[in-house]
């Protein structure tokens, strides 16, 4: 098999090892860990993030990034809350919120796919702008008192001990794996992420693919935001703020290249499990949420730093790679998209 | 037209456009808002621009090398809080020592970023997304959620924000604003007249060629991050002086404001082009628009973020569309004239 | 063989005086160098000597060890065994910077410019200046001086963005002079240049030679090598084969030594014109800022060559026909139906395929397998129930082409990026043949691939034409385009200068038309004249 995929394989093996270590550590530390309630809880506390991480995986493999997801989550939640407070029927409110998410995604996608702006800049504007819209809707109020069925959606188990969101996540995970690995669309996502000019010269409709991805990202982020509102039972202007950090960390720790073109959902699924179990373990050990965030940040850096260092050690041992100057890729700096700013 | 487009370089064009835009904005609002054209408006804008301008200068250094520093907000907060605590505990610390402390602290944090990016070869967006969380975490853990209060600070610091360099009628030239302008001009000179400055452009322009030409790429990128951190540290000190009351969330979101200023200021998010003057004008325009719009529309401050997001998008879009068009003209121009080897 | 082509000839210097015979001391000696990468012996006991004022050509197929040798000379790699002597003294070259400070400078095929820096800065960027301050006045003045020395007119204050390749190369050479290069390594500097620009480049090379610089010149174009080199060294499979004065080397000899076998059909003769029915009629096609007035007919089974210098905008015509950069005026009639081609999807539906000149940046997804690359344009056809891809069918397609085009790879799952240039070219051909094109546009299909692979590609082109596919062959390699085409369309700066039948397409005529000189340009003035409707 080729080196690249075998490297990824090795990366996934490494993730599996880390996961086992974390799980074993948690089992040893806390008797509560293996209880089914706790295991469901492991997922439930971050369920919205991991749903969004799935679509973020597609976007980063495609060579783009969507920094606005957390703001879209917050905005969708605020739309539901505000409409509910204004007396709109809850199902309608949910529908409108989903449409708002879709519109946000389409807006991002339009600028990235059709105008050719760098997604980093566009979604940074979205991150700020959509959050701003959420704040306009709720100002500094907190709105709750949702109908029971809505709260139950986020808080009560649906089948067995599993709540709706968790079931949804697993269905989406399987669907995502199939789409990414087994369909033409998935292949396009990789090829475009790798080099979108090659895709264009192969007759692939690059703009459509990118547009679809951003629309999906907006829609799913909105769905996640609504689920978050249901689980929390109340919404504020800053709901879901900063979630993008966790979401991107999950994807990158899973071995997806920030430059696009490579990565697998298997890796992302493993990294999600690691992060969730780590957080759970830290919670069981009474480590505060703030410190947990710091640990996740460190994990994000280490997930890229360690393979680099390993690579450097290896290349020091045999300083011998015949690398042609044309082959040498920009290995540092951000090249998240082949921007039209740089023809 | 041809002659004109060839006489002006992209970043100069952007500076001129920004300056004209600022004039237009001022003229427009002075016709809409009574008493707009007053010393008070000037003072208000300069006071709030001063801090963000210093951060934006640092950010520009980093962005020029095709990197980004998202951790500056945390560095500002850390520096403000840490120095604030020290000053509150010991009022005898001299002003130079306090400033040196804040700059040194920022530089140290910038050095962590720089080392990871330049020598660890981790993409800057990952590193600084991580350190954004880590620095904040350390701050929160260290502080035990206590707040620095104004009253505990030494008198000279409390007086600093209202200290004027000169005063012309209603218009005050505040010391802090003068300091910011000094920093902008100093680093503009660095960009044009120091080899280091040119190397920043070279690296952002073509990283691979920079390595092949034997430029000290790693060192230059490292220094850019250290300087960026140091400037964020200085901004932290200014933040402390201005607000006095410092909580653990101080400076949060400042990274986005800085990136916005830089992007609006015409610094290419993919490196290689831009100027300090541009970034400064970008910061000024954003602040001016924010403050004016809030006064004009009588909208709440909750509109701020939404407007900011829109502004970034507009800046990037105009950049891409207008500059690409111009670059085509330039390219054609150089093909038909100037740049062909003589027969 | 056609040695010493008119278009690439520099002033002929009849009395070749070898540096040895002048009794000069060599500048750089590579003695018995060996280098091993993992399983491959890249260089085995190779020696090379460079004298001041000589142009030394280095020939060899891809993988012969040329690049490795250069990289050892410039300090990028360290030799496992052997010795490097500079001015007779052994040296160890630590890195590229160190090589530069020793006066050893390399110029690559793709010039390394900084688009956002000025021309002057680009020239002086590599200088390890101690002074932390820029001295702009001095920089500009010195840059102007060096460019004047080379007789190159460039505005030194302009940003380098938008310079032509040739201008970029002039900047690279100016850079080398500014570094006081004593040994200049030119790695395929002409690969992307038009014949006219090659001539300019060779003038620069001659200037440098007269100044006593030793030049190591690497090119796949033998005629160029023979017109510029004083001595020729040939490598094969990491071994030194020969070093001879130029006048003792013939093309046949060089090719035999490079490939280690006789190549009889180096430029495969095309079969006699076998015109099928009319396939494509282009009438007065134009695109603002690129080309105008392009008119031609082409028939099934015909190879229509597109000749011209770089900047002739031949590729733009290809891109317009494939819908990447659609034309904005004129008519296209394909298989008797007028049509507008505004996207690659449309072009593909009509049966038009375009094989790009830039394999690495535009043609292939390098980290993906041979299979994935070949099936890419038609991927949706491989989707079965629920849109799931049929991996087996994909692999079968790839295997078929691997055999048909003899793509050399362990299996079809190998990443394309790991293949040699020639095999990558074949994968790209397979990718587009799989779309069953009626019209195949080949843009520089043999650029940068070795002699053996080149012959194979020529074979494939012939076979495809036999099968009735219409082929547009865009090539800067004049012997190739003349040897392969039934007719040759010549372009110059976006204009059609004429269409020549095989019989009348001599190098002189085609070249004259490409340069815009008589007599061809007289014939071509009404650009529509060739259209037979």
Short mmCIF file of N, CA and C in Angstrom, two decimals, chain C residues 227-328:
data_model
loop_
_atom_site.label_atom_id
_atom_site.label_comp_id
_atom_site.label_asym_id
_atom_site.label_seq_id
_atom_site.Cartn_x
_atom_site.Cartn_y
_atom_site.Cartn_z
N UNK C 227 23.97 22.89 -29.79
CA UNK C 227 24.27 24.24 -30.27
C UNK C 227 24.96 25.08 -29.20
N UNK C 228 24.86 24.69 -27.94
CA UNK C 228 25.42 25.57 -26.92
C UNK C 228 26.62 24.96 -26.19
N UNK C 229 26.68 23.65 -26.13
CA UNK C 229 27.66 23.03 -25.23
C UNK C 229 29.06 22.96 -25.84
N UNK C 230 30.06 23.00 -24.97
CA UNK C 230 31.42 22.74 -25.40
C UNK C 230 31.76 21.27 -25.20
N UNK C 231 31.29 20.74 -24.07
CA UNK C 231 31.52 19.31 -23.82
C UNK C 231 30.19 18.69 -23.35
N UNK C 232 30.11 17.40 -23.54
CA UNK C 232 28.88 16.69 -23.21
C UNK C 232 29.22 15.49 -22.33
N UNK C 233 28.55 15.43 -21.16
CA UNK C 233 28.71 14.25 -20.31
C UNK C 233 27.39 13.50 -20.28
N UNK C 234 27.47 12.19 -20.39
CA UNK C 234 26.25 11.39 -20.39
C UNK C 234 26.23 10.46 -19.18
N UNK C 235 25.11 10.46 -18.48
CA UNK C 235 24.91 9.55 -17.35
C UNK C 235 23.82 8.55 -17.72
N UNK C 236 23.92 7.38 -17.15
CA UNK C 236 22.83 6.41 -17.32
C UNK C 236 22.73 5.57 -16.06
N UNK C 237 21.55 5.49 -15.48
CA UNK C 237 21.32 4.68 -14.28
C UNK C 237 22.35 4.96 -13.19
N UNK C 238 22.67 6.22 -13.00
CA UNK C 238 23.58 6.59 -11.93
C UNK C 238 25.05 6.33 -12.25
N UNK C 239 25.33 5.92 -13.49
CA UNK C 239 26.72 5.64 -13.88
C UNK C 239 27.20 6.71 -14.84
N UNK C 240 28.49 6.99 -14.76
CA UNK C 240 29.09 7.87 -15.76
C UNK C 240 29.30 7.04 -17.02
N UNK C 241 28.87 7.56 -18.19
CA UNK C 241 29.04 6.81 -19.43
C UNK C 241 30.14 7.43 -20.28
N UNK C 242 30.06 8.74 -20.50
CA UNK C 242 31.11 9.35 -21.34
C UNK C 242 31.18 10.85 -21.12
N UNK C 243 32.32 11.44 -21.43
CA UNK C 243 32.45 12.88 -21.53
C UNK C 243 33.25 13.16 -22.79
N UNK C 244 32.67 13.95 -23.69
CA UNK C 244 33.34 14.18 -24.97
C UNK C 244 33.19 15.64 -25.38
N UNK C 245 34.12 16.16 -26.18
CA UNK C 245 33.89 17.46 -26.80
C UNK C 245 32.66 17.37 -27.69
N UNK C 246 31.97 18.49 -27.84
CA UNK C 246 30.72 18.46 -28.57
C UNK C 246 30.85 17.88 -29.97
N UNK C 247 31.91 18.28 -30.69
CA UNK C 247 31.99 17.87 -32.09
C UNK C 247 32.26 16.39 -32.27
N UNK C 248 32.47 15.68 -31.15
CA UNK C 248 32.64 14.24 -31.27
C UNK C 248 31.36 13.49 -30.96
N UNK C 249 30.30 14.25 -30.64
CA UNK C 249 29.06 13.60 -30.24
C UNK C 249 28.01 13.83 -31.33
N UNK C 250 27.32 12.79 -31.71
CA UNK C 250 26.17 12.95 -32.60
C UNK C 250 24.92 12.61 -31.82
N UNK C 251 23.77 13.01 -32.35
CA UNK C 251 22.52 12.72 -31.65
C UNK C 251 22.36 11.22 -31.46
N UNK C 252 22.66 10.48 -32.53
CA UNK C 252 22.47 9.03 -32.45
C UNK C 252 23.32 8.44 -31.34
N UNK C 253 24.56 8.89 -31.31
CA UNK C 253 25.48 8.39 -30.29
C UNK C 253 24.97 8.75 -28.91
N UNK C 254 24.56 10.01 -28.75
CA UNK C 254 24.11 10.47 -27.44
C UNK C 254 22.89 9.67 -26.99
N UNK C 255 21.94 9.50 -27.90
CA UNK C 255 20.73 8.78 -27.53
C UNK C 255 21.07 7.34 -27.18
N UNK C 256 21.96 6.75 -27.99
CA UNK C 256 22.31 5.36 -27.71
C UNK C 256 22.92 5.24 -26.33
N UNK C 257 23.78 6.20 -26.00
CA UNK C 257 24.45 6.10 -24.69
C UNK C 257 23.49 6.41 -23.55
N UNK C 258 22.53 7.30 -23.80
CA UNK C 258 21.58 7.66 -22.74
C UNK C 258 20.66 6.50 -22.42
N UNK C 259 20.15 5.84 -23.47
CA UNK C 259 19.16 4.80 -23.23
C UNK C 259 19.78 3.42 -23.22
N UNK C 260 21.00 3.31 -23.73
CA UNK C 260 21.65 2.02 -23.73
C UNK C 260 21.06 1.09 -24.76
N UNK C 261 20.30 1.64 -25.67
CA UNK C 261 19.73 0.81 -26.73
C UNK C 261 19.50 1.71 -27.94
N UNK C 262 19.32 1.10 -29.08
CA UNK C 262 19.05 1.89 -30.27
C UNK C 262 17.57 2.26 -30.29
N UNK C 263 17.29 3.52 -30.53
CA UNK C 263 15.89 3.87 -30.73
C UNK C 263 15.71 4.17 -32.20
N UNK C 264 15.01 3.32 -32.87
CA UNK C 264 14.90 3.49 -34.31
C UNK C 264 13.84 4.53 -34.64
N UNK C 265 12.77 4.51 -33.89
CA UNK C 265 11.68 5.41 -34.23
C UNK C 265 11.62 6.57 -33.25
N UNK C 266 12.67 7.32 -33.17
CA UNK C 266 12.73 8.42 -32.21
C UNK C 266 11.63 9.42 -32.51
N UNK C 267 11.58 9.87 -33.75
CA UNK C 267 10.42 10.66 -34.14
C UNK C 267 9.58 9.81 -35.07
N UNK C 268 8.59 9.18 -34.50
CA UNK C 268 7.80 8.26 -35.27
C UNK C 268 7.18 8.99 -36.44
N UNK C 269 7.31 8.42 -37.59
CA UNK C 269 6.69 9.01 -38.76
C UNK C 269 5.20 8.75 -38.70
N UNK C 270 4.44 9.74 -38.93
CA UNK C 270 3.00 9.51 -38.98
C UNK C 270 2.66 8.79 -40.27
N UNK C 271 1.60 8.04 -40.24
CA UNK C 271 1.16 7.40 -41.47
C UNK C 271 0.71 8.45 -42.46
N UNK C 272 0.57 8.07 -43.69
CA UNK C 272 0.10 9.01 -44.70
C UNK C 272 -1.26 9.56 -44.26
N UNK C 273 -1.51 10.75 -44.70
CA UNK C 273 -2.74 11.41 -44.29
C UNK C 273 -3.94 10.52 -44.61
N UNK C 274 -4.74 10.29 -43.61
CA UNK C 274 -5.88 9.41 -43.81
C UNK C 274 -7.08 10.17 -43.29
N UNK C 275 -7.56 11.06 -44.13
CA UNK C 275 -8.62 11.93 -43.65
C UNK C 275 -9.94 11.20 -43.58
N UNK C 276 -10.55 11.27 -42.42
CA UNK C 276 -11.92 10.77 -42.31
C UNK C 276 -12.85 11.93 -42.59
N UNK C 277 -14.04 11.83 -42.02
CA UNK C 277 -14.99 12.90 -42.25
C UNK C 277 -14.65 14.11 -41.39
N UNK C 278 -15.29 15.22 -41.69
CA UNK C 278 -15.04 16.46 -40.96
C UNK C 278 -15.47 16.30 -39.51
N UNK C 279 -14.59 16.66 -38.58
CA UNK C 279 -14.90 16.50 -37.16
C UNK C 279 -15.20 17.85 -36.52
N UNK C 280 -14.33 18.80 -36.78
CA UNK C 280 -14.44 20.08 -36.08
C UNK C 280 -14.14 21.21 -37.04
N UNK C 281 -15.01 22.21 -37.01
CA UNK C 281 -14.77 23.41 -37.78
C UNK C 281 -14.76 24.58 -36.81
N UNK C 282 -13.69 25.33 -36.84
CA UNK C 282 -13.61 26.50 -35.97
C UNK C 282 -13.54 27.71 -36.87
N UNK C 283 -14.39 28.67 -36.62
CA UNK C 283 -14.43 29.82 -37.50
C UNK C 283 -14.28 31.11 -36.71
N UNK C 284 -13.17 31.78 -36.97
CA UNK C 284 -12.94 33.10 -36.39
C UNK C 284 -13.06 33.14 -34.87
N UNK C 285 -12.55 32.11 -34.25
CA UNK C 285 -12.67 32.00 -32.79
C UNK C 285 -11.79 33.07 -32.12
N UNK C 286 -12.31 33.66 -31.08
CA UNK C 286 -11.52 34.67 -30.40
C UNK C 286 -11.86 34.76 -28.92
N UNK C 287 -10.92 35.28 -28.16
CA UNK C 287 -11.16 35.57 -26.75
C UNK C 287 -10.38 36.82 -26.42
N UNK C 288 -11.09 37.79 -25.87
CA UNK C 288 -10.46 39.08 -25.61
C UNK C 288 -9.22 38.90 -24.74
N UNK C 289 -8.15 39.54 -25.13
CA UNK C 289 -6.93 39.49 -24.35
C UNK C 289 -6.12 38.23 -24.55
N UNK C 290 -6.62 37.28 -25.36
CA UNK C 290 -5.85 36.06 -25.54
C UNK C 290 -5.58 35.78 -27.02
N UNK C 291 -6.64 35.53 -27.78
CA UNK C 291 -6.41 35.21 -29.18
C UNK C 291 -7.60 35.68 -30.01
N UNK C 292 -7.41 35.71 -31.33
CA UNK C 292 -8.48 36.16 -32.21
C UNK C 292 -8.27 35.56 -33.59
N UNK C 293 -9.35 35.42 -34.30
CA UNK C 293 -9.29 35.01 -35.70
C UNK C 293 -8.73 33.62 -35.92
N UNK C 294 -9.07 32.68 -35.06
CA UNK C 294 -8.59 31.31 -35.25
C UNK C 294 -9.63 30.54 -36.06
N UNK C 295 -9.22 30.01 -37.21
CA UNK C 295 -10.14 29.28 -38.08
C UNK C 295 -9.44 28.06 -38.64
N UNK C 296 -10.06 26.91 -38.47
CA UNK C 296 -9.50 25.71 -39.10
C UNK C 296 -10.56 24.62 -39.13
N UNK C 297 -10.33 23.65 -40.02
CA UNK C 297 -11.14 22.45 -40.06
C UNK C 297 -10.26 21.30 -39.62
N UNK C 298 -10.86 20.35 -38.98
CA UNK C 298 -10.07 19.13 -38.80
C UNK C 298 -10.92 17.89 -38.92
N UNK C 299 -10.25 16.80 -39.31
CA UNK C 299 -10.94 15.58 -39.71
C UNK C 299 -10.62 14.46 -38.75
N UNK C 300 -11.50 13.48 -38.73
CA UNK C 300 -11.24 12.29 -37.90
C UNK C 300 -9.93 11.66 -38.32
N UNK C 301 -9.17 11.25 -37.37
CA UNK C 301 -7.93 10.57 -37.67
C UNK C 301 -6.79 11.48 -38.07
N UNK C 302 -7.03 12.77 -37.94
CA UNK C 302 -5.99 13.71 -38.33
C UNK C 302 -5.24 14.22 -37.11
N UNK C 303 -3.94 14.44 -37.27
CA UNK C 303 -3.18 15.10 -36.22
C UNK C 303 -2.89 16.52 -36.71
N UNK C 304 -3.48 17.48 -36.02
CA UNK C 304 -3.26 18.87 -36.37
C UNK C 304 -2.29 19.46 -35.36
N UNK C 305 -1.11 19.81 -35.83
CA UNK C 305 -0.12 20.36 -34.92
C UNK C 305 -0.38 21.85 -34.69
N UNK C 306 -0.12 22.29 -33.47
CA UNK C 306 -0.17 23.73 -33.16
C UNK C 306 1.25 24.15 -32.83
N UNK C 307 1.86 24.92 -33.74
CA UNK C 307 3.22 25.36 -33.48
C UNK C 307 3.21 26.83 -33.15
N UNK C 308 4.26 27.28 -32.51
CA UNK C 308 4.35 28.69 -32.15
C UNK C 308 5.29 28.85 -30.99
N UNK C 309 5.66 30.07 -30.73
CA UNK C 309 6.53 30.34 -29.60
C UNK C 309 5.69 30.44 -28.35
N UNK C 310 6.35 30.39 -27.21
CA UNK C 310 5.60 30.62 -25.98
C UNK C 310 5.05 32.03 -26.03
N UNK C 311 3.80 32.19 -25.61
CA UNK C 311 3.17 33.50 -25.75
C UNK C 311 2.37 33.57 -27.03
N UNK C 312 2.38 32.45 -27.81
CA UNK C 312 1.58 32.42 -29.04
C UNK C 312 0.13 32.15 -28.70
N UNK C 313 -0.15 31.77 -27.46
CA UNK C 313 -1.51 31.54 -26.97
C UNK C 313 -2.14 30.29 -27.54
N UNK C 314 -1.32 29.29 -27.83
CA UNK C 314 -1.88 28.04 -28.34
C UNK C 314 -2.69 27.34 -27.26
N UNK C 315 -2.13 27.36 -26.01
CA UNK C 315 -2.83 26.71 -24.92
C UNK C 315 -4.20 27.35 -24.70
N UNK C 316 -4.27 28.66 -24.88
CA UNK C 316 -5.56 29.33 -24.69
C UNK C 316 -6.61 28.82 -25.65
N UNK C 317 -6.19 28.51 -26.88
CA UNK C 317 -7.15 27.96 -27.85
C UNK C 317 -7.62 26.60 -27.36
N UNK C 318 -6.67 25.79 -26.88
CA UNK C 318 -7.03 24.48 -26.33
C UNK C 318 -8.01 24.61 -25.17
N UNK C 319 -7.73 25.55 -24.25
CA UNK C 319 -8.60 25.75 -23.10
C UNK C 319 -9.98 26.24 -23.52
N UNK C 320 -10.03 27.02 -24.60
CA UNK C 320 -11.32 27.50 -25.09
C UNK C 320 -12.13 26.33 -25.66
N UNK C 321 -11.47 25.46 -26.41
CA UNK C 321 -12.18 24.32 -26.98
C UNK C 321 -12.64 23.35 -25.90
N UNK C 322 -11.94 23.33 -24.77
CA UNK C 322 -12.33 22.44 -23.68
C UNK C 322 -13.24 23.16 -22.67
N UNK C 323 -13.50 24.42 -22.88
CA UNK C 323 -14.47 25.12 -22.05
C UNK C 323 -13.95 25.61 -20.71
N UNK C 324 -12.64 25.50 -20.48
CA UNK C 324 -12.09 26.00 -19.21
C UNK C 324 -12.08 27.52 -19.22
N UNK C 325 -11.58 28.07 -20.31
CA UNK C 325 -11.62 29.51 -20.51
C UNK C 325 -12.36 29.74 -21.83
N UNK C 326 -13.68 29.73 -21.80
CA UNK C 326 -14.45 29.73 -23.05
C UNK C 326 -14.12 30.92 -23.95
N UNK C 327 -14.23 30.67 -25.25
CA UNK C 327 -14.02 31.75 -26.22
C UNK C 327 -15.20 32.72 -26.12
N UNK C 328 -14.99 33.96 -26.53
CA UNK C 328 -16.12 34.90 -26.47
C UNK C 328 -16.57 35.38 -27.84
#
